[in-house]
């Protein structure tokens, strides 16, 4: 039934959005973990009724009526949490909300239509009549907190207080390098570059309409404290080139008579090369001795060069002679080919007029001049712009310097700006989605129970579980990041669903004992399957995916534990304060037991 629902969802995603992106690509594992819960709750209740000696039809009817209400409300609340993402400003999050929210409702259809038909025809019903021995064990465990509700409430509030002390350590990590795989060569090299040079490898791009405007921008930007360097071709196109043209003419005359013979294609004579290198090695030693007293830095470079030659001579005789000869011949031919091209380019220089854009080499022209004729300046920051504070400082200086209040202000873009705007919008959109999801859930839960107290009780697992989650994240220094921030609306939806199922069962039987019943078993199994699904992400090498697995698994676990322990204990405590309540079958139970029909009555808490 889950597979059928997922197939329908793929068709829905194709029709509604038409594509997947880096966020919505995760919809399939999400729906697998969430939609399977519908069937888990229905099947466990069906099994429980079979063990109470009901017929297959009556057991399924009771499961569909009572547990089905919680399944429907839970599905709509979780779907509402996703669909609320459609009101955010981030396109990827909007599309995720549409696909996942609609997909959950679509997966509900085969779970509530096809699954009951398959259950009635299945052969598993024979063993489903067997007494559920683990239920007795779960009942014994549950009595520990049901008999001590005040102690449980006190311990829970105490843990919440301790968790709140760790909240100040929880922050949002904007640095995308911290999300990459640990030890990834590109990341390691990026960090080496950051630590070894004042010039960042990332740059902002400023667009100018004319070379003169680009030159004015360059002069202004180079004076900013946060700017390390500015690269453009404006200075070559705007400055007085008379003296340069004279020098180019002189150089052309000097090299005009230089001719290059055909390249030597023979293998390298290793013996002759070794003798030449040995002589050079000796000259370098003499030069280092002479430079030592006056220039220690030069002496160090000469000795380093000498050592390189020594190592190179050892290598050429340690390897296969034929291979070394061939490789050195290829290098020699490529080297002299480059030299010949360089001299040919000098000889072909046109010094009759000033440099034009058309005269630039294609690689340089394509880098700095757009197809529309606009000119780009590459502005390099001094500080590490992977850090949020440095990003903001750098971008604010650029925007302030180039007069953003002017209607014709230049375009400022590039990787630092994209990182700053993208991560900020992503964070704000998920936070907004979490608030929208919470609002949608409150409305749907109120429609279901028509009681504000019940709404508050349904939110208890979410509130307690979220506080515990924040405390654990602070204790183990796990920050939020662009990958795991998506857990906010998910944990809310899953936690509220647990509360809805527990309150539905309490309204039906007027007893806080949940774990021993099929409802507690289903909540436990659903939570464990979700924990296992998201927990498997912890094995990923990508640190962002790892953190998503940690946060989601812990969040689901804390909400599940709060729902199975604190909420029943709280219900037991509230029941005691209201006086003893006689446990009795509801009108629905009576009708089902006798097989009579009639309009079903909605359970109330």
PDB file of C-alpha atoms in Angstrom, residues 317-562:
ATOM      1  CA  UNK A 317      68.004   6.814 -12.604  1.00  0.00           C
ATOM      2  CA  UNK A 318      65.709   5.029 -10.154  1.00  0.00           C
ATOM      3  CA  UNK A 319      62.917   4.627 -12.713  1.00  0.00           C
ATOM      4  CA  UNK A 320      62.732   2.782 -16.013  1.00  0.00           C
ATOM      5  CA  UNK A 321      65.053   4.558 -18.463  1.00  0.00           C
ATOM      6  CA  UNK A 322      62.722   4.279 -21.469  1.00  0.00           C
ATOM      7  CA  UNK A 323      59.782   5.717 -19.516  1.00  0.00           C
ATOM      8  CA  UNK A 324      61.855   8.589 -18.142  1.00  0.00           C
ATOM      9  CA  UNK A 325      63.254   9.434 -21.583  1.00  0.00           C
ATOM     10  CA  UNK A 326      59.777   9.537 -23.092  1.00  0.00           C
ATOM     11  CA  UNK A 327      58.293  11.698 -20.318  1.00  0.00           C
ATOM     12  CA  UNK A 328      61.194  14.173 -20.376  1.00  0.00           C
ATOM     13  CA  UNK A 329      60.954  14.395 -24.163  1.00  0.00           C
ATOM     14  CA  UNK A 330      57.233  15.222 -23.918  1.00  0.00           C
ATOM     15  CA  UNK A 331      57.919  17.911 -21.311  1.00  0.00           C
ATOM     16  CA  UNK A 332      60.773  19.393 -23.340  1.00  0.00           C
ATOM     17  CA  UNK A 333      58.651  19.581 -26.501  1.00  0.00           C
ATOM     18  CA  UNK A 334      55.709  21.179 -24.650  1.00  0.00           C
ATOM     19  CA  UNK A 335      58.015  23.705 -22.973  1.00  0.00           C
ATOM     20  CA  UNK A 336      59.640  24.898 -26.202  1.00  0.00           C
ATOM     21  CA  UNK A 337      56.278  24.902 -27.970  1.00  0.00           C
ATOM     22  CA  UNK A 338      54.966  27.333 -25.328  1.00  0.00           C
ATOM     23  CA  UNK A 339      58.086  29.502 -25.660  1.00  0.00           C
ATOM     24  CA  UNK A 340      57.693  29.608 -29.429  1.00  0.00           C
ATOM     25  CA  UNK A 341      54.022  30.612 -29.100  1.00  0.00           C
ATOM     26  CA  UNK A 342      54.942  33.353 -26.647  1.00  0.00           C
ATOM     27  CA  UNK A 343      57.532  34.887 -28.977  1.00  0.00           C
ATOM     28  CA  UNK A 344      55.133  34.578 -31.910  1.00  0.00           C
ATOM     29  CA  UNK A 345      52.465  36.448 -29.930  1.00  0.00           C
ATOM     30  CA  UNK A 346      54.978  39.233 -29.157  1.00  0.00           C
ATOM     31  CA  UNK A 347      55.970  39.492 -32.819  1.00  0.00           C
ATOM     32  CA  UNK A 348      52.312  39.740 -33.875  1.00  0.00           C
ATOM     33  CA  UNK A 349      51.416  42.576 -31.485  1.00  0.00           C
ATOM     34  CA  UNK A 350      49.622  45.513 -33.108  1.00  0.00           C
ATOM     35  CA  UNK A 351      51.023  48.756 -31.677  1.00  0.00           C
ATOM     36  CA  UNK A 352      49.405  51.089 -34.178  1.00  0.00           C
ATOM     37  CA  UNK A 353      46.552  52.114 -31.824  1.00  0.00           C
ATOM     38  CA  UNK A 354      45.421  51.816 -28.231  1.00  0.00           C
ATOM     39  CA  UNK A 355      44.239  48.506 -26.842  1.00  0.00           C
ATOM     40  CA  UNK A 356      40.623  47.594 -27.609  1.00  0.00           C
ATOM     41  CA  UNK A 357      38.331  44.950 -26.120  1.00  0.00           C
ATOM     42  CA  UNK A 358      38.598  42.997 -29.369  1.00  0.00           C
ATOM     43  CA  UNK A 359      42.391  42.813 -28.940  1.00  0.00           C
ATOM     44  CA  UNK A 360      42.161  40.940 -25.634  1.00  0.00           C
ATOM     45  CA  UNK A 361      42.840  37.191 -25.596  1.00  0.00           C
ATOM     46  CA  UNK A 362      39.539  35.236 -25.681  1.00  0.00           C
ATOM     47  CA  UNK A 363      40.034  33.774 -22.188  1.00  0.00           C
ATOM     48  CA  UNK A 364      40.536  37.237 -20.679  1.00  0.00           C
ATOM     49  CA  UNK A 365      37.764  38.848 -22.721  1.00  0.00           C
ATOM     50  CA  UNK A 366      35.218  36.158 -21.826  1.00  0.00           C
ATOM     51  CA  UNK A 367      36.148  36.479 -18.155  1.00  0.00           C
ATOM     52  CA  UNK A 368      35.676  40.218 -17.771  1.00  0.00           C
ATOM     53  CA  UNK A 369      33.396  41.331 -20.644  1.00  0.00           C
ATOM     54  CA  UNK A 370      29.860  40.002 -20.964  1.00  0.00           C
ATOM     55  CA  UNK A 371      27.972  39.224 -24.166  1.00  0.00           C
ATOM     56  CA  UNK A 372      25.930  42.405 -23.555  1.00  0.00           C
ATOM     57  CA  UNK A 373      29.072  44.543 -23.462  1.00  0.00           C
ATOM     58  CA  UNK A 374      29.090  45.125 -19.709  1.00  0.00           C
ATOM     59  CA  UNK A 375      32.300  44.938 -17.663  1.00  0.00           C
ATOM     60  CA  UNK A 376      32.850  42.867 -14.544  1.00  0.00           C
ATOM     61  CA  UNK A 377      35.089  43.616 -11.589  1.00  0.00           C
ATOM     62  CA  UNK A 378      36.177  40.770  -9.311  1.00  0.00           C
ATOM     63  CA  UNK A 379      36.331  42.092  -5.737  1.00  0.00           C
ATOM     64  CA  UNK A 380      38.255  39.890  -3.281  1.00  0.00           C
ATOM     65  CA  UNK A 381      37.627  40.161   0.489  1.00  0.00           C
ATOM     66  CA  UNK A 382      40.418  40.163   3.059  1.00  0.00           C
ATOM     67  CA  UNK A 383      38.705  37.922   5.588  1.00  0.00           C
ATOM     68  CA  UNK A 384      37.262  34.415   5.388  1.00  0.00           C
ATOM     69  CA  UNK A 385      33.843  35.033   3.819  1.00  0.00           C
ATOM     70  CA  UNK A 386      32.598  31.560   4.673  1.00  0.00           C
ATOM     71  CA  UNK A 387      31.990  33.126   8.095  1.00  0.00           C
ATOM     72  CA  UNK A 388      28.663  34.935   8.408  1.00  0.00           C
ATOM     73  CA  UNK A 389      30.029  38.021  10.179  1.00  0.00           C
ATOM     74  CA  UNK A 390      32.743  38.498   7.558  1.00  0.00           C
ATOM     75  CA  UNK A 391      30.200  38.075   4.778  1.00  0.00           C
ATOM     76  CA  UNK A 392      28.001  40.802   6.228  1.00  0.00           C
ATOM     77  CA  UNK A 393      30.895  43.215   6.772  1.00  0.00           C
ATOM     78  CA  UNK A 394      32.180  42.721   3.217  1.00  0.00           C
ATOM     79  CA  UNK A 395      28.747  43.010   1.554  1.00  0.00           C
ATOM     80  CA  UNK A 396      27.700  46.036   3.615  1.00  0.00           C
ATOM     81  CA  UNK A 397      30.858  47.905   2.633  1.00  0.00           C
ATOM     82  CA  UNK A 398      30.350  47.112  -1.068  1.00  0.00           C
ATOM     83  CA  UNK A 399      26.735  48.193  -1.059  1.00  0.00           C
ATOM     84  CA  UNK A 400      27.411  51.353   0.907  1.00  0.00           C
ATOM     85  CA  UNK A 401      30.377  52.346  -1.267  1.00  0.00           C
ATOM     86  CA  UNK A 402      28.472  51.925  -4.534  1.00  0.00           C
ATOM     87  CA  UNK A 403      25.438  53.994  -3.421  1.00  0.00           C
ATOM     88  CA  UNK A 404      22.541  51.506  -3.271  1.00  0.00           C
ATOM     89  CA  UNK A 405      20.048  54.416  -3.021  1.00  0.00           C
ATOM     90  CA  UNK A 406      20.790  55.387  -6.607  1.00  0.00           C
ATOM     91  CA  UNK A 407      18.218  53.978  -9.039  1.00  0.00           C
ATOM     92  CA  UNK A 408      21.038  53.141 -11.446  1.00  0.00           C
ATOM     93  CA  UNK A 409      23.257  51.494  -8.854  1.00  0.00           C
ATOM     94  CA  UNK A 410      25.513  48.705 -10.192  1.00  0.00           C
ATOM     95  CA  UNK A 411      24.768  45.032  -9.910  1.00  0.00           C
ATOM     96  CA  UNK A 412      26.618  43.401  -7.001  1.00  0.00           C
ATOM     97  CA  UNK A 413      26.607  39.619  -6.996  1.00  0.00           C
ATOM     98  CA  UNK A 414      29.056  36.728  -6.700  1.00  0.00           C
ATOM     99  CA  UNK A 415      29.581  33.811  -4.336  1.00  0.00           C
ATOM    100  CA  UNK A 416      29.827  35.776  -1.036  1.00  0.00           C
ATOM    101  CA  UNK A 417      26.557  37.599  -1.758  1.00  0.00           C
ATOM    102  CA  UNK A 418      24.841  34.411  -2.886  1.00  0.00           C
ATOM    103  CA  UNK A 419      25.977  32.557   0.236  1.00  0.00           C
ATOM    104  CA  UNK A 420      24.814  35.380   2.489  1.00  0.00           C
ATOM    105  CA  UNK A 421      21.382  35.764   0.911  1.00  0.00           C
ATOM    106  CA  UNK A 422      20.791  32.052   0.292  1.00  0.00           C
ATOM    107  CA  UNK A 423      21.574  30.806   3.788  1.00  0.00           C
ATOM    108  CA  UNK A 424      19.723  33.705   5.412  1.00  0.00           C
ATOM    109  CA  UNK A 425      16.616  33.144   3.306  1.00  0.00           C
ATOM    110  CA  UNK A 426      16.784  29.393   3.918  1.00  0.00           C
ATOM    111  CA  UNK A 427      17.007  29.817   7.690  1.00  0.00           C
ATOM    112  CA  UNK A 428      14.238  32.410   7.837  1.00  0.00           C
ATOM    113  CA  UNK A 429      11.988  30.377   5.545  1.00  0.00           C
ATOM    114  CA  UNK A 430      12.290  27.225   7.667  1.00  0.00           C
ATOM    115  CA  UNK A 431      11.641  29.225  10.840  1.00  0.00           C
ATOM    116  CA  UNK A 432       8.591  30.778   9.191  1.00  0.00           C
ATOM    117  CA  UNK A 433       7.502  27.346   7.974  1.00  0.00           C
ATOM    118  CA  UNK A 434       7.763  26.020  11.527  1.00  0.00           C
ATOM    119  CA  UNK A 435       5.467  28.789  12.830  1.00  0.00           C
ATOM    120  CA  UNK A 436       3.026  28.304   9.950  1.00  0.00           C
ATOM    121  CA  UNK A 437       3.092  24.557  10.543  1.00  0.00           C
ATOM    122  CA  UNK A 438       2.395  25.021  14.241  1.00  0.00           C
ATOM    123  CA  UNK A 439      -0.527  27.348  13.472  1.00  0.00           C
ATOM    124  CA  UNK A 440      -1.995  24.917  10.938  1.00  0.00           C
ATOM    125  CA  UNK A 441      -1.594  22.027  13.376  1.00  0.00           C
ATOM    126  CA  UNK A 442      -3.316  23.914  16.204  1.00  0.00           C
ATOM    127  CA  UNK A 443      -6.279  24.694  13.942  1.00  0.00           C
ATOM    128  CA  UNK A 444      -6.599  21.111  12.704  1.00  0.00           C
ATOM    129  CA  UNK A 445      -6.265  19.620  16.191  1.00  0.00           C
ATOM    130  CA  UNK A 446      -8.893  22.039  17.495  1.00  0.00           C
ATOM    131  CA  UNK A 447     -11.235  21.025  14.670  1.00  0.00           C
ATOM    132  CA  UNK A 448     -10.694  17.388  15.642  1.00  0.00           C
ATOM    133  CA  UNK A 449     -11.171  17.701  19.428  1.00  0.00           C
ATOM    134  CA  UNK A 450     -13.129  21.000  19.595  1.00  0.00           C
ATOM    135  CA  UNK A 451     -11.435  21.620  22.941  1.00  0.00           C
ATOM    136  CA  UNK A 452      -8.550  23.994  23.749  1.00  0.00           C
ATOM    137  CA  UNK A 453      -7.388  21.815  26.642  1.00  0.00           C
ATOM    138  CA  UNK A 454      -7.076  18.876  24.257  1.00  0.00           C
ATOM    139  CA  UNK A 455      -5.081  21.040  21.859  1.00  0.00           C
ATOM    140  CA  UNK A 456      -2.680  21.904  24.659  1.00  0.00           C
ATOM    141  CA  UNK A 457      -2.359  18.260  25.703  1.00  0.00           C
ATOM    142  CA  UNK A 458      -1.696  17.191  22.090  1.00  0.00           C
ATOM    143  CA  UNK A 459       1.142  19.699  21.930  1.00  0.00           C
ATOM    144  CA  UNK A 460       2.711  18.462  25.185  1.00  0.00           C
ATOM    145  CA  UNK A 461       4.961  15.819  23.485  1.00  0.00           C
ATOM    146  CA  UNK A 462       6.159  18.449  20.997  1.00  0.00           C
ATOM    147  CA  UNK A 463       6.948  21.058  23.640  1.00  0.00           C
ATOM    148  CA  UNK A 464       8.715  18.671  26.012  1.00  0.00           C
ATOM    149  CA  UNK A 465      10.483  16.785  23.216  1.00  0.00           C
ATOM    150  CA  UNK A 466      11.669  20.024  21.584  1.00  0.00           C
ATOM    151  CA  UNK A 467      13.074  21.324  24.892  1.00  0.00           C
ATOM    152  CA  UNK A 468      14.950  18.059  25.415  1.00  0.00           C
ATOM    153  CA  UNK A 469      16.209  18.185  21.825  1.00  0.00           C
ATOM    154  CA  UNK A 470      17.533  21.722  22.299  1.00  0.00           C
ATOM    155  CA  UNK A 471      19.268  20.699  25.516  1.00  0.00           C
ATOM    156  CA  UNK A 472      20.948  17.707  23.877  1.00  0.00           C
ATOM    157  CA  UNK A 473      22.090  19.824  20.910  1.00  0.00           C
ATOM    158  CA  UNK A 474      23.571  22.384  23.257  1.00  0.00           C
ATOM    159  CA  UNK A 475      25.229  19.750  25.436  1.00  0.00           C
ATOM    160  CA  UNK A 476      26.920  17.998  22.501  1.00  0.00           C
ATOM    161  CA  UNK A 477      27.606  21.204  20.515  1.00  0.00           C
ATOM    162  CA  UNK A 478      25.406  20.265  17.559  1.00  0.00           C
ATOM    163  CA  UNK A 479      24.360  23.507  15.838  1.00  0.00           C
ATOM    164  CA  UNK A 480      21.549  24.049  13.392  1.00  0.00           C
ATOM    165  CA  UNK A 481      22.703  24.393   9.788  1.00  0.00           C
ATOM    166  CA  UNK A 482      21.123  24.661   6.314  1.00  0.00           C
ATOM    167  CA  UNK A 483      20.729  20.857   6.229  1.00  0.00           C
ATOM    168  CA  UNK A 484      19.207  20.003   9.621  1.00  0.00           C
ATOM    169  CA  UNK A 485      17.064  23.156  10.012  1.00  0.00           C
ATOM    170  CA  UNK A 486      14.365  21.292   8.052  1.00  0.00           C
ATOM    171  CA  UNK A 487      13.716  19.195  11.166  1.00  0.00           C
ATOM    172  CA  UNK A 488      11.746  22.050  12.775  1.00  0.00           C
ATOM    173  CA  UNK A 489       8.410  21.503  10.964  1.00  0.00           C
ATOM    174  CA  UNK A 490       8.962  17.732  10.761  1.00  0.00           C
ATOM    175  CA  UNK A 491       9.441  17.214  14.509  1.00  0.00           C
ATOM    176  CA  UNK A 492       6.369  19.359  15.207  1.00  0.00           C
ATOM    177  CA  UNK A 493       4.196  17.296  12.870  1.00  0.00           C
ATOM    178  CA  UNK A 494       5.430  13.924  14.126  1.00  0.00           C
ATOM    179  CA  UNK A 495       5.220  14.890  17.813  1.00  0.00           C
ATOM    180  CA  UNK A 496       1.657  16.201  17.516  1.00  0.00           C
ATOM    181  CA  UNK A 497       0.565  13.039  15.726  1.00  0.00           C
ATOM    182  CA  UNK A 498       1.692  10.981  18.722  1.00  0.00           C
ATOM    183  CA  UNK A 499      -0.331  13.218  21.043  1.00  0.00           C
ATOM    184  CA  UNK A 500      -3.429  12.902  18.859  1.00  0.00           C
ATOM    185  CA  UNK A 501      -3.345   9.091  18.877  1.00  0.00           C
ATOM    186  CA  UNK A 502      -2.809   8.947  22.642  1.00  0.00           C
ATOM    187  CA  UNK A 503      -5.627  11.415  23.373  1.00  0.00           C
ATOM    188  CA  UNK A 504      -7.986   9.590  21.009  1.00  0.00           C
ATOM    189  CA  UNK A 505      -7.414   6.344  22.884  1.00  0.00           C
ATOM    190  CA  UNK A 506      -7.837   8.101  26.226  1.00  0.00           C
ATOM    191  CA  UNK A 507     -11.128   9.612  25.041  1.00  0.00           C
ATOM    192  CA  UNK A 508     -12.310   6.194  23.904  1.00  0.00           C
ATOM    193  CA  UNK A 509     -11.511   4.192  27.047  1.00  0.00           C
ATOM    194  CA  UNK A 510     -11.062   6.889  29.739  1.00  0.00           C
ATOM    195  CA  UNK A 511      -7.838   5.333  30.991  1.00  0.00           C
ATOM    196  CA  UNK A 512      -4.330   6.762  30.676  1.00  0.00           C
ATOM    197  CA  UNK A 513      -2.842   3.310  30.055  1.00  0.00           C
ATOM    198  CA  UNK A 514      -1.505   3.585  26.506  1.00  0.00           C
ATOM    199  CA  UNK A 515       1.670   1.550  26.102  1.00  0.00           C
ATOM    200  CA  UNK A 516      -0.066  -1.768  26.768  1.00  0.00           C
ATOM    201  CA  UNK A 517      -2.634  -1.044  24.039  1.00  0.00           C
ATOM    202  CA  UNK A 518      -2.172  -1.124  20.309  1.00  0.00           C
ATOM    203  CA  UNK A 519      -1.953   2.684  20.297  1.00  0.00           C
ATOM    204  CA  UNK A 520       1.175   2.714  22.452  1.00  0.00           C
ATOM    205  CA  UNK A 521       2.663  -0.137  20.464  1.00  0.00           C
ATOM    206  CA  UNK A 522       1.993   1.715  17.195  1.00  0.00           C
ATOM    207  CA  UNK A 523       3.465   4.972  18.531  1.00  0.00           C
ATOM    208  CA  UNK A 524       6.533   3.060  19.700  1.00  0.00           C
ATOM    209  CA  UNK A 525       6.996   1.163  16.431  1.00  0.00           C
ATOM    210  CA  UNK A 526       6.359   4.264  14.305  1.00  0.00           C
ATOM    211  CA  UNK A 527       8.871   6.224  16.349  1.00  0.00           C
ATOM    212  CA  UNK A 528      11.495   3.490  16.150  1.00  0.00           C
ATOM    213  CA  UNK A 529      11.096   3.095  12.374  1.00  0.00           C
ATOM    214  CA  UNK A 530      11.428   6.853  11.900  1.00  0.00           C
ATOM    215  CA  UNK A 531      14.460   6.931  14.199  1.00  0.00           C
ATOM    216  CA  UNK A 532      16.028   4.059  12.266  1.00  0.00           C
ATOM    217  CA  UNK A 533      15.331   5.748   8.928  1.00  0.00           C
ATOM    218  CA  UNK A 534      16.775   9.118   9.849  1.00  0.00           C
ATOM    219  CA  UNK A 535      19.399   7.573  12.129  1.00  0.00           C
ATOM    220  CA  UNK A 536      20.904   5.776   9.154  1.00  0.00           C
ATOM    221  CA  UNK A 537      21.920   9.207   7.842  1.00  0.00           C
ATOM    222  CA  UNK A 538      24.427   9.404  10.699  1.00  0.00           C
ATOM    223  CA  UNK A 539      26.597   6.968   8.735  1.00  0.00           C
ATOM    224  CA  UNK A 540      26.902   9.450   5.857  1.00  0.00           C
ATOM    225  CA  UNK A 541      30.254  11.129   5.243  1.00  0.00           C
ATOM    226  CA  UNK A 542      28.593  14.456   4.451  1.00  0.00           C
ATOM    227  CA  UNK A 543      28.557  16.363   7.745  1.00  0.00           C
ATOM    228  CA  UNK A 544      25.333  18.186   6.898  1.00  0.00           C
ATOM    229  CA  UNK A 545      23.503  14.912   6.260  1.00  0.00           C
ATOM    230  CA  UNK A 546      25.062  13.498   9.432  1.00  0.00           C
ATOM    231  CA  UNK A 547      23.716  16.365  11.506  1.00  0.00           C
ATOM    232  CA  UNK A 548      20.289  15.936   9.915  1.00  0.00           C
ATOM    233  CA  UNK A 549      20.309  12.301  11.026  1.00  0.00           C
ATOM    234  CA  UNK A 550      21.390  13.214  14.565  1.00  0.00           C
ATOM    235  CA  UNK A 551      18.849  15.997  15.066  1.00  0.00           C
ATOM    236  CA  UNK A 552      15.919  14.195  13.464  1.00  0.00           C
ATOM    237  CA  UNK A 553      16.551  10.907  15.264  1.00  0.00           C
ATOM    238  CA  UNK A 554      16.940  12.644  18.634  1.00  0.00           C
ATOM    239  CA  UNK A 555      13.922  14.879  18.022  1.00  0.00           C
ATOM    240  CA  UNK A 556      11.647  11.963  17.133  1.00  0.00           C
ATOM    241  CA  UNK A 557      12.962   9.969  20.110  1.00  0.00           C
ATOM    242  CA  UNK A 558      12.380  12.771  22.625  1.00  0.00           C
ATOM    243  CA  UNK A 559       8.855  13.447  21.328  1.00  0.00           C
ATOM    244  CA  UNK A 560       8.068   9.718  21.407  1.00  0.00           C
ATOM    245  CA  UNK A 561       9.381   9.298  24.971  1.00  0.00           C
ATOM    246  CA  UNK A 562       7.477  12.377  26.148  1.00  0.00           C
TER     247      UNK A 562
END
